[in-house]
mmCIF file of C-alpha atoms in Angstrom:
data_model
loop_
_atom_site.group_PDB
_atom_site.id
_atom_site.type_symbol
_atom_site.label_atom_id
_atom_site.label_comp_id
_atom_site.label_asym_id
_atom_site.label_seq_id
_atom_site.Cartn_x
_atom_site.Cartn_y
_atom_site.Cartn_z
ATOM 1 C CA MET A 291 -2.709 0.557 14.443
ATOM 2 C CA ALA A 292 -3.922 -2.117 16.786
ATOM 3 C CA GLY A 293 -3.190 -5.577 15.475
ATOM 4 C CA ALA A 294 -0.188 -4.577 13.341
ATOM 5 C CA ALA A 295 2.387 -7.323 13.341
ATOM 6 C CA GLY A 296 6.106 -7.593 13.255
ATOM 7 C CA THR A 297 8.109 -9.045 10.415
ATOM 8 C CA GLY A 298 7.936 -12.681 11.544
ATOM 9 C CA ASP A 299 6.028 -15.360 9.661
ATOM 10 C CA ALA A 300 2.608 -16.494 10.847
ATOM 11 C CA PRO A 301 2.566 -19.747 12.879
ATOM 12 C CA ASP A 302 2.116 -22.977 10.994
ATOM 13 C CA SER A 303 -1.645 -23.634 10.854
ATOM 14 C CA ASP A 304 -1.112 -27.325 11.585
ATOM 15 C CA ALA A 305 0.806 -26.575 14.765
ATOM 16 C CA VAL A 306 -1.473 -23.921 16.233
ATOM 17 C CA GLY A 307 -3.767 -25.370 18.872
ATOM 18 C CA GLN A 308 -2.770 -28.934 17.956
ATOM 19 C CA ASP A 309 -2.941 -30.234 21.517
ATOM 20 C CA SER A 310 -5.538 -27.915 23.012
ATOM 21 C CA GLY A 311 -8.016 -28.067 20.150
ATOM 22 C CA ALA A 312 -8.180 -24.252 20.022
ATOM 23 C CA PRO A 313 -9.370 -22.761 16.716
ATOM 24 C CA VAL A 314 -6.675 -21.445 14.409
ATOM 25 C CA ALA A 315 -7.948 -17.872 13.885
ATOM 26 C CA PRO A 316 -7.784 -16.756 17.571
ATOM 27 C CA ALA A 317 -4.324 -18.292 17.944
ATOM 28 C CA LEU A 318 -3.073 -16.357 14.930
ATOM 29 C CA ILE A 319 -4.497 -13.156 16.347
ATOM 30 C CA GLU A 320 -2.759 -13.725 19.673
ATOM 31 C CA GLN A 321 0.500 -14.010 17.735
ATOM 32 C CA TYR A 322 0.121 -10.478 16.367
ATOM 33 C CA GLY A 323 -1.677 -8.599 19.076
ATOM 34 C CA ASP A 324 -4.313 -8.735 21.733
ATOM 35 C CA LEU A 325 -7.808 -9.325 20.328
ATOM 36 C CA HIS A 326 -9.398 -7.159 22.977
ATOM 37 C CA GLU A 327 -7.098 -4.233 22.214
ATOM 38 C CA TYR A 328 -7.732 -4.561 18.499
ATOM 39 C CA GLY A 329 -11.472 -4.662 19.161
ATOM 40 C CA LEU A 330 -11.219 -1.381 21.058
ATOM 41 C CA SER A 331 -9.672 0.197 17.957
ATOM 42 C CA LEU A 332 -12.853 -0.818 16.102
ATOM 43 C CA GLY A 333 -15.105 0.581 18.828
ATOM 44 C CA VAL A 334 -15.899 -2.774 20.468
ATOM 45 C CA ASP A 335 -15.252 -3.794 24.072
ATOM 46 C CA LEU A 336 -15.210 -7.587 24.087
ATOM 47 C CA ASP A 337 -15.223 -7.562 27.886
ATOM 48 C CA HIS A 338 -18.637 -5.927 27.818
ATOM 49 C CA GLU A 339 -21.474 -8.430 28.240
ATOM 50 C CA ASN A 340 -23.462 -7.042 25.311
ATOM 51 C CA GLU A 341 -20.521 -7.052 22.928
ATOM 52 C CA GLU A 342 -18.871 -10.426 23.580
ATOM 53 C CA ASP A 343 -20.548 -12.005 20.555
ATOM 54 C CA LEU A 344 -18.943 -9.389 18.287
ATOM 55 C CA ALA A 345 -15.632 -11.245 18.638
ATOM 56 C CA TRP A 346 -16.396 -13.087 15.372
ATOM 57 C CA ALA A 347 -16.555 -9.789 13.460
ATOM 58 C CA VAL A 348 -13.375 -8.534 15.141
ATOM 59 C CA ARG A 349 -11.519 -11.695 14.049
ATOM 60 C CA GLU A 350 -12.864 -11.315 10.525
ATOM 61 C CA ALA A 351 -11.640 -7.719 10.470
ATOM 62 C CA PHE A 352 -8.179 -8.748 11.617
ATOM 63 C CA ASN A 353 -7.894 -11.467 8.983
ATOM 64 C CA ALA A 354 -9.486 -9.424 6.183
ATOM 65 C CA PRO A 355 -7.540 -9.591 2.906
ATOM 66 C CA LEU A 356 -5.957 -6.402 1.661
ATOM 67 C CA PRO A 357 -8.146 -4.936 -1.125
ATOM 68 C CA SER A 358 -6.528 -5.261 -4.541
ATOM 69 C CA SER A 359 -6.246 -1.491 -5.050
ATOM 70 C CA TRP A 360 -4.011 -1.152 -1.979
ATOM 71 C CA THR A 361 -0.369 -2.121 -1.411
ATOM 72 C CA GLU A 362 1.263 -2.781 1.938
ATOM 73 C CA TYR A 363 4.772 -1.534 2.642
ATOM 74 C CA MET A 364 7.099 -1.570 5.640
ATOM 75 C CA ASP A 365 9.088 1.317 7.047
ATOM 76 C CA ASP A 366 12.622 0.894 8.369
ATOM 77 C CA THR A 367 11.322 -0.156 11.802
ATOM 78 C CA GLY A 368 9.182 -2.952 10.352
ATOM 79 C CA ARG A 369 5.865 -1.153 10.819
ATOM 80 C CA ALA A 370 3.321 -1.718 8.063
ATOM 81 C CA TYR A 371 1.673 1.120 6.197
ATOM 82 C CA TYR A 372 -0.658 1.205 3.205
ATOM 83 C CA ILE A 373 -0.969 3.162 -0.036
ATOM 84 C CA LYS A 374 -3.937 3.123 -2.401
ATOM 85 C CA ASP A 375 -3.176 2.892 -6.114
ATOM 86 C CA GLY A 376 -3.104 6.333 -7.703
ATOM 87 C CA SER A 377 -2.785 8.087 -4.342
ATOM 88 C CA SER A 378 0.119 10.031 -2.884
ATOM 89 C CA GLU A 379 -1.087 9.532 0.710
ATOM 90 C CA SER A 380 -0.201 6.672 3.037
ATOM 91 C CA THR A 381 -1.858 5.441 6.213
ATOM 92 C CA TRP A 382 -0.956 3.214 9.152
ATOM 93 C CA GLU A 383 -4.464 1.728 9.246
ATOM 94 C CA HIS A 384 -5.448 -1.346 7.257
ATOM 95 C CA PRO A 385 -8.122 -0.159 4.772
ATOM 96 C CA MET A 386 -10.659 -2.782 5.889
ATOM 97 C CA ASP A 387 -10.585 -1.503 9.494
ATOM 98 C CA ALA A 388 -12.791 1.441 8.512
ATOM 99 C CA VAL A 389 -15.301 -0.922 6.870
ATOM 100 C CA TYR A 390 -15.664 -3.116 9.946
ATOM 101 C CA ARG A 391 -15.672 -0.125 12.283
ATOM 102 C CA GLU A 392 -18.641 1.328 10.388
ATOM 103 C CA LEU A 393 -20.487 -2.009 10.453
ATOM 104 C CA LEU A 394 -19.914 -2.578 14.161
ATOM 105 C CA ASP A 395 -21.064 0.944 14.981
ATOM 106 C CA LEU A 396 -24.273 0.357 13.006
ATOM 107 C CA ILE A 397 -24.899 -2.990 14.710
ATOM 108 C CA LYS A 398 -24.433 -1.484 18.172
ATOM 109 C CA SER A 399 -26.729 1.446 17.410
ATOM 110 C CA ILE A 400 -29.556 -0.833 16.221
ATOM 111 C CA ARG A 401 -29.168 -3.075 19.262
ATOM 112 C CA GLN A 402 -29.599 -0.071 21.547
ATOM 113 C CA MET A 403 -32.940 0.937 20.056
ATOM 114 C CA THR A 404 -35.889 1.123 22.472
ATOM 115 C CA PRO A 405 -38.178 -0.616 21.919
ATOM 116 C CA PRO A 406 -36.106 -3.237 20.066
ATOM 117 C CA ALA A 407 -36.287 -2.966 16.287
ATOM 118 C CA SER A 408 -38.540 -5.458 14.545
ATOM 119 C CA GLU A 409 -37.220 -7.810 11.879
ATOM 120 C CA ALA A 410 -38.773 -5.634 9.177
ATOM 121 C CA GLN A 411 -37.074 -2.528 10.576
ATOM 122 C CA ARG A 412 -33.716 -4.276 10.837
ATOM 123 C CA GLU A 413 -34.022 -5.582 7.295
ATOM 124 C CA GLU A 414 -34.711 -2.062 6.033
ATOM 125 C CA VAL A 415 -31.600 -0.820 7.861
ATOM 126 C CA VAL A 416 -29.496 -3.454 6.097
ATOM 127 C CA LYS A 417 -30.976 -2.615 2.698
ATOM 128 C CA GLN A 418 -30.478 1.107 3.193
ATOM 129 C CA HIS A 419 -26.866 0.590 4.232
ATOM 130 C CA LEU A 420 -26.145 -1.534 1.155
ATOM 131 C CA ARG A 421 -27.744 1.093 -1.090
ATOM 132 C CA GLN A 422 -25.539 3.803 0.425
ATOM 133 C CA VAL A 423 -22.384 1.761 -0.119
ATOM 134 C CA HIS A 424 -23.534 0.933 -3.642
ATOM 135 C CA GLN A 425 -23.767 4.664 -4.364
ATOM 136 C CA ARG A 426 -20.226 5.152 -3.051
ATOM 137 C CA ALA A 427 -19.094 2.390 -5.386
ATOM 138 C CA LYS A 428 -20.734 4.009 -8.404
ATOM 139 C CA GLU A 429 -19.010 7.314 -7.644
ATOM 140 C CA ASP A 430 -15.655 5.606 -7.128
ATOM 141 C CA LEU A 431 -15.977 3.655 -10.397
ATOM 142 C CA ALA A 432 -16.686 6.774 -12.462
ATOM 143 C CA GLY A 433 -14.098 7.025 -15.223
ATOM 144 C CA TRP A 434 -13.130 3.347 -15.225
ATOM 145 C CA SER A 435 -13.479 1.421 -18.474
ATOM 146 C CA GLY A 436 -12.526 -1.949 -19.906
ATOM 147 C CA PRO A 437 -11.568 -4.637 -20.243
ATOM 148 C CA TYR A 438 -8.860 -3.952 -22.818
ATOM 149 C CA ASN A 439 -6.707 -6.697 -24.310
ATOM 150 C CA SER A 440 -2.935 -7.030 -24.037
ATOM 151 C CA GLU A 441 -0.363 -9.793 -24.402
ATOM 152 C CA GLN A 442 -0.486 -10.347 -20.627
ATOM 153 C CA GLY A 443 -4.276 -10.419 -20.426
ATOM 154 C CA GLU A 444 -7.161 -8.057 -19.879
ATOM 155 C CA TYR A 445 -6.779 -4.776 -18.000
ATOM 156 C CA TYR A 446 -8.810 -1.699 -17.019
ATOM 157 C CA TYR A 447 -8.202 2.029 -17.267
ATOM 158 C CA SER A 448 -9.325 5.060 -15.257
ATOM 159 C CA ASP A 449 -9.535 8.261 -17.261
ATOM 160 C CA ILE A 450 -9.819 10.225 -13.992
ATOM 161 C CA LEU A 451 -6.842 8.683 -12.191
ATOM 162 C CA LYS A 452 -4.872 8.236 -15.444
ATOM 163 C CA MET A 453 -3.860 4.741 -14.403
ATOM 164 C CA SER A 454 -4.432 1.155 -15.472
ATOM 165 C CA SER A 455 -5.002 -2.006 -13.436
ATOM 166 C CA TRP A 456 -5.008 -5.728 -14.079
ATOM 167 C CA ASP A 457 -7.825 -6.109 -11.542
ATOM 168 C CA CYS A 458 -11.395 -5.260 -12.457
ATOM 169 C CA PRO A 459 -12.292 -2.376 -10.120
ATOM 170 C CA THR A 460 -15.858 -3.600 -9.725
ATOM 171 C CA VAL A 461 -14.692 -6.856 -8.098
ATOM 172 C CA GLU A 462 -13.235 -5.066 -5.078
ATOM 173 C CA TRP A 463 -16.528 -3.241 -4.461
ATOM 174 C CA GLU A 464 -18.538 -6.436 -4.966
ATOM 175 C CA ARG A 465 -16.409 -8.147 -2.324
ATOM 176 C CA GLU A 466 -16.889 -5.246 0.073
ATOM 177 C CA LEU A 467 -20.661 -5.358 -0.455
ATOM 178 C CA ALA A 468 -20.579 -9.099 0.257
ATOM 179 C CA VAL A 469 -18.604 -8.539 3.467
ATOM 180 C CA ARG A 470 -21.005 -5.865 4.669
ATOM 181 C CA HIS A 471 -24.018 -8.019 3.777
ATOM 182 C CA ALA A 472 -22.612 -11.063 5.590
ATOM 183 C CA VAL A 473 -21.748 -9.210 8.809
ATOM 184 C CA LEU A 474 -25.049 -7.316 9.007
ATOM 185 C CA VAL A 475 -27.152 -10.405 8.318
ATOM 186 C CA ARG A 476 -25.303 -12.389 10.985
ATOM 187 C CA TYR A 477 -25.937 -9.794 13.694
ATOM 188 C CA LEU A 478 -29.077 -7.943 12.636
ATOM 189 C CA LEU A 479 -31.042 -10.595 10.738
ATOM 190 C CA PRO A 480 -30.293 -13.937 12.408
ATOM 191 C CA GLU A 481 -33.854 -15.000 11.509
ATOM 192 C CA GLN A 482 -32.860 -15.004 7.835
ATOM 193 C CA ALA A 483 -29.577 -16.864 8.177
ATOM 194 C CA THR A 484 -29.700 -20.493 7.013
ATOM 195 C CA GLY A 485 -26.995 -22.892 8.122
ATOM 196 C CA ASP A 486 -23.553 -21.978 9.432
ATOM 197 C CA PRO A 487 -22.236 -18.674 8.105
ATOM 198 C CA THR A 488 -18.914 -18.724 6.335
ATOM 199 C CA SER A 489 -16.312 -16.020 6.430
ATOM 200 C CA PRO A 490 -17.401 -12.972 4.448
ATOM 201 C CA GLY A 491 -13.836 -12.453 3.389
ATOM 202 C CA GLY A 492 -13.482 -16.046 2.255
ATOM 203 C CA SER A 493 -15.461 -18.372 0.041
ATOM 204 C CA GLY A 494 -18.907 -16.935 0.584
ATOM 205 C CA ASP A 495 -21.392 -15.342 2.946
ATOM 206 C CA PRO A 496 -24.177 -16.728 5.089
ATOM 207 C CA GLY A 497 -27.054 -18.457 3.413
ATOM 208 C CA VAL A 498 -29.812 -15.872 3.406
ATOM 209 C CA SER A 499 -33.442 -16.150 2.492
ATOM 210 C CA GLY A 500 -35.697 -13.287 1.498
ATOM 211 C CA GLY A 501 -35.072 -9.996 -0.255
ATOM 212 C CA GLY A 502 -31.662 -9.281 1.294
ATOM 213 C CA HIS A 503 -29.841 -11.879 -0.802
ATOM 214 C CA HIS A 504 -31.652 -10.890 -3.995
ATOM 215 C CA MET A 505 -30.842 -7.241 -3.385
ATOM 216 C CA LEU A 506 -27.143 -8.035 -2.950
ATOM 217 C CA GLN A 507 -27.146 -9.921 -6.245
ATOM 218 C CA ALA A 508 -28.846 -6.997 -7.986
ATOM 219 C CA LEU A 509 -26.282 -4.530 -6.643
ATOM 220 C CA ARG A 510 -23.444 -6.739 -7.841
ATOM 221 C CA LEU A 511 -24.914 -6.932 -11.332
ATOM 222 C CA GLN A 512 -25.299 -3.165 -11.503
ATOM 223 C CA LEU A 513 -21.621 -2.715 -10.671
ATOM 224 C CA GLY A 514 -20.447 -5.332 -13.127
ATOM 225 C CA ASN A 515 -20.853 -3.347 -16.362
ATOM 226 C CA LEU A 516 -17.934 -1.056 -17.113
ATOM 227 C CA GLN A 517 -18.254 0.806 -20.387
ATOM 228 C CA ARG A 518 -15.561 1.191 -22.999
ATOM 229 C CA PRO A 519 -15.714 4.936 -23.765
ATOM 230 C CA GLU A 520 -15.004 6.478 -27.139
ATOM 231 C CA PHE A 521 -11.747 8.235 -26.291
ATOM 232 C CA ARG A 522 -8.072 7.811 -27.020
ATOM 233 C CA VAL A 523 -5.554 8.474 -24.287
ATOM 234 C CA SER A 524 -2.161 8.090 -25.900
ATOM 235 C CA ALA A 525 -0.398 9.301 -29.014
ATOM 236 C CA ASP A 526 -0.689 5.956 -30.779
ATOM 237 C CA GLY A 527 -4.424 5.742 -30.039
ATOM 238 C CA SER A 528 -4.205 2.966 -27.425
ATOM 239 C CA VAL A 529 -5.062 2.712 -23.753
ATOM 240 C CA PRO A 530 -1.878 2.417 -21.632
ATOM 241 C CA GLU A 531 -1.280 -0.937 -19.974
ATOM 242 C CA PRO A 532 -0.510 -1.234 -16.240
ATOM 243 C CA SER A 533 3.084 -0.379 -15.390
ATOM 244 C CA THR A 534 3.561 -3.535 -13.297
ATOM 245 C CA SER A 535 3.646 -7.081 -14.606
ATOM 246 C CA ARG A 536 0.525 -9.155 -14.155
ATOM 247 C CA SER A 537 2.212 -11.859 -12.077
ATOM 248 C CA TYR A 538 3.525 -9.400 -9.483
ATOM 249 C CA HIS A 539 0.273 -7.454 -9.240
ATOM 250 C CA THR A 540 -1.762 -10.621 -8.743
ATOM 251 C CA ALA A 541 0.569 -12.050 -6.115
ATOM 252 C CA ARG A 542 0.540 -8.968 -3.928
ATOM 253 C CA SER A 543 -3.214 -8.490 -4.232
ATOM 254 C CA GLN A 544 -4.393 -11.748 -2.686
ATOM 255 C CA GLY A 545 -4.643 -13.090 0.852
ATOM 256 C CA SER A 546 -4.812 -11.553 4.293
ATOM 257 C CA SER A 547 -2.018 -9.033 4.716
ATOM 258 C CA ARG A 548 -1.961 -9.388 8.500
ATOM 259 C CA ALA A 549 -2.364 -13.159 8.763
ATOM 260 C CA SER A 550 0.316 -13.847 6.117
ATOM 261 C CA LYS A 551 2.856 -11.116 6.620
ATOM 262 C CA SER A 552 5.748 -12.820 4.872
ATOM 263 C CA LYS A 553 3.921 -13.047 1.543
ATOM 264 C CA HIS A 554 2.253 -9.695 1.149
ATOM 265 C CA HIS A 555 4.416 -6.905 2.422
ATOM 266 C CA ARG A 556 7.572 -5.445 1.011
ATOM 267 C CA HIS A 557 9.799 -2.426 1.310
ATOM 268 C CA GLU A 558 8.965 0.544 -0.868
ATOM 269 C CA THR A 559 11.748 0.995 -3.426
ATOM 270 C CA HIS A 560 13.660 4.232 -3.720
ATOM 271 C CA ARG A 561 12.067 4.899 -7.104
ATOM 272 C CA GLU A 562 8.549 4.253 -5.837
ATOM 273 C CA ARG A 563 9.131 6.482 -2.809
ATOM 274 C CA LYS A 564 10.518 9.271 -5.002
ATOM 275 C CA GLU A 565 7.564 9.068 -7.401
ATOM 276 C CA ARG A 566 5.061 9.097 -4.521
ATOM 277 C CA LYS A 567 6.748 12.123 -2.942
ATOM 278 C CA GLU A 568 6.657 13.920 -6.291
ATOM 279 C CA ARG A 569 2.923 13.219 -6.634
ATOM 280 C CA LYS A 570 2.355 14.449 -3.088
ATOM 281 C CA ALA A 571 4.373 17.621 -3.685
ATOM 282 C CA ALA A 572 2.439 18.354 -6.864
ATOM 283 C CA LYS A 573 -0.852 17.815 -5.052
ATOM 284 C CA GLU A 574 0.125 20.104 -2.186
ATOM 285 C CA SER A 575 1.599 22.868 -4.340
ATOM 286 C CA GLY A 576 -1.735 24.662 -4.440
ATOM 287 C CA SER A 577 -2.699 23.954 -0.836
ATOM 288 C CA ALA A 578 -1.226 24.896 2.531
ATOM 289 C CA SER A 579 -3.120 22.258 4.501
ATOM 290 C CA PRO A 580 -0.913 20.015 6.667
ATOM 291 C CA LEU A 581 -0.641 16.275 6.180
ATOM 292 C CA ALA A 582 -3.057 14.076 8.055
ATOM 293 C CA SER A 583 -1.638 12.877 11.336
ATOM 294 C CA SER A 584 -2.305 9.292 10.319
ATOM 295 C CA SER A 585 -0.138 9.534 7.181
ATOM 296 C CA ALA A 586 2.987 7.418 7.307
ATOM 297 C CA ALA A 587 6.318 9.138 7.012
ATOM 298 C CA ALA A 588 8.014 7.451 4.114
#
């Protein structure tokens, strides 16, 4: 995966570019890999005249936080790989790479339209894209319920995945919608941006006027209502709590996994590896299909 780092800590933010005045984000990226090469993995050639301005999105992709439903591990060579909660599959690619790759492909396709798309047409493209992602979110959230109370705090349960989580599953999708909205508005609707855009993966997204912002808010609200179904899932009539402690789950779920390697990756324990292999074997018992080439060998 382009942009994957070694096991060393990220440079001190106060020291990076101290004399030259260079911004911190590009310096961090240079520490872990070539920005141009990473851009190519997302379908962007930053040496191309018409794609130079996409460097902002490429940097945002590189520094994107790891979604809370994913965990980053390291193999024996120090290479990072990722596993989604409840899944038996692993991948070398950071899960947010696919999000940014899809956005950049959409931006490039709209820019190539002849004649150029009007503001109204570009706004409709953004709205349609957000609606499509919203539908994916609704399908992914099917079966989730909560919050339920425990001594460690509130948690959520998926009757489909048969697993619990300290993190509200709607929050991850709301953040992804905000990222998509911010990137598309910056590049496709610059007329609607007000002020300097902030990082979509950080404290907020660009100030936007018009229906785009209101639509994003509406989509968030629609995702924010998980139901508590009338079912019992254990012998004592309670919903099982997450198997991990709240403090550990929260610590490994925050921050950029690639910009802060020392904090957010760890080696998969023997027990975790055994359990994942057992889940994979059970899943494959009725299928002869080979593993995806991108799966990490644990």
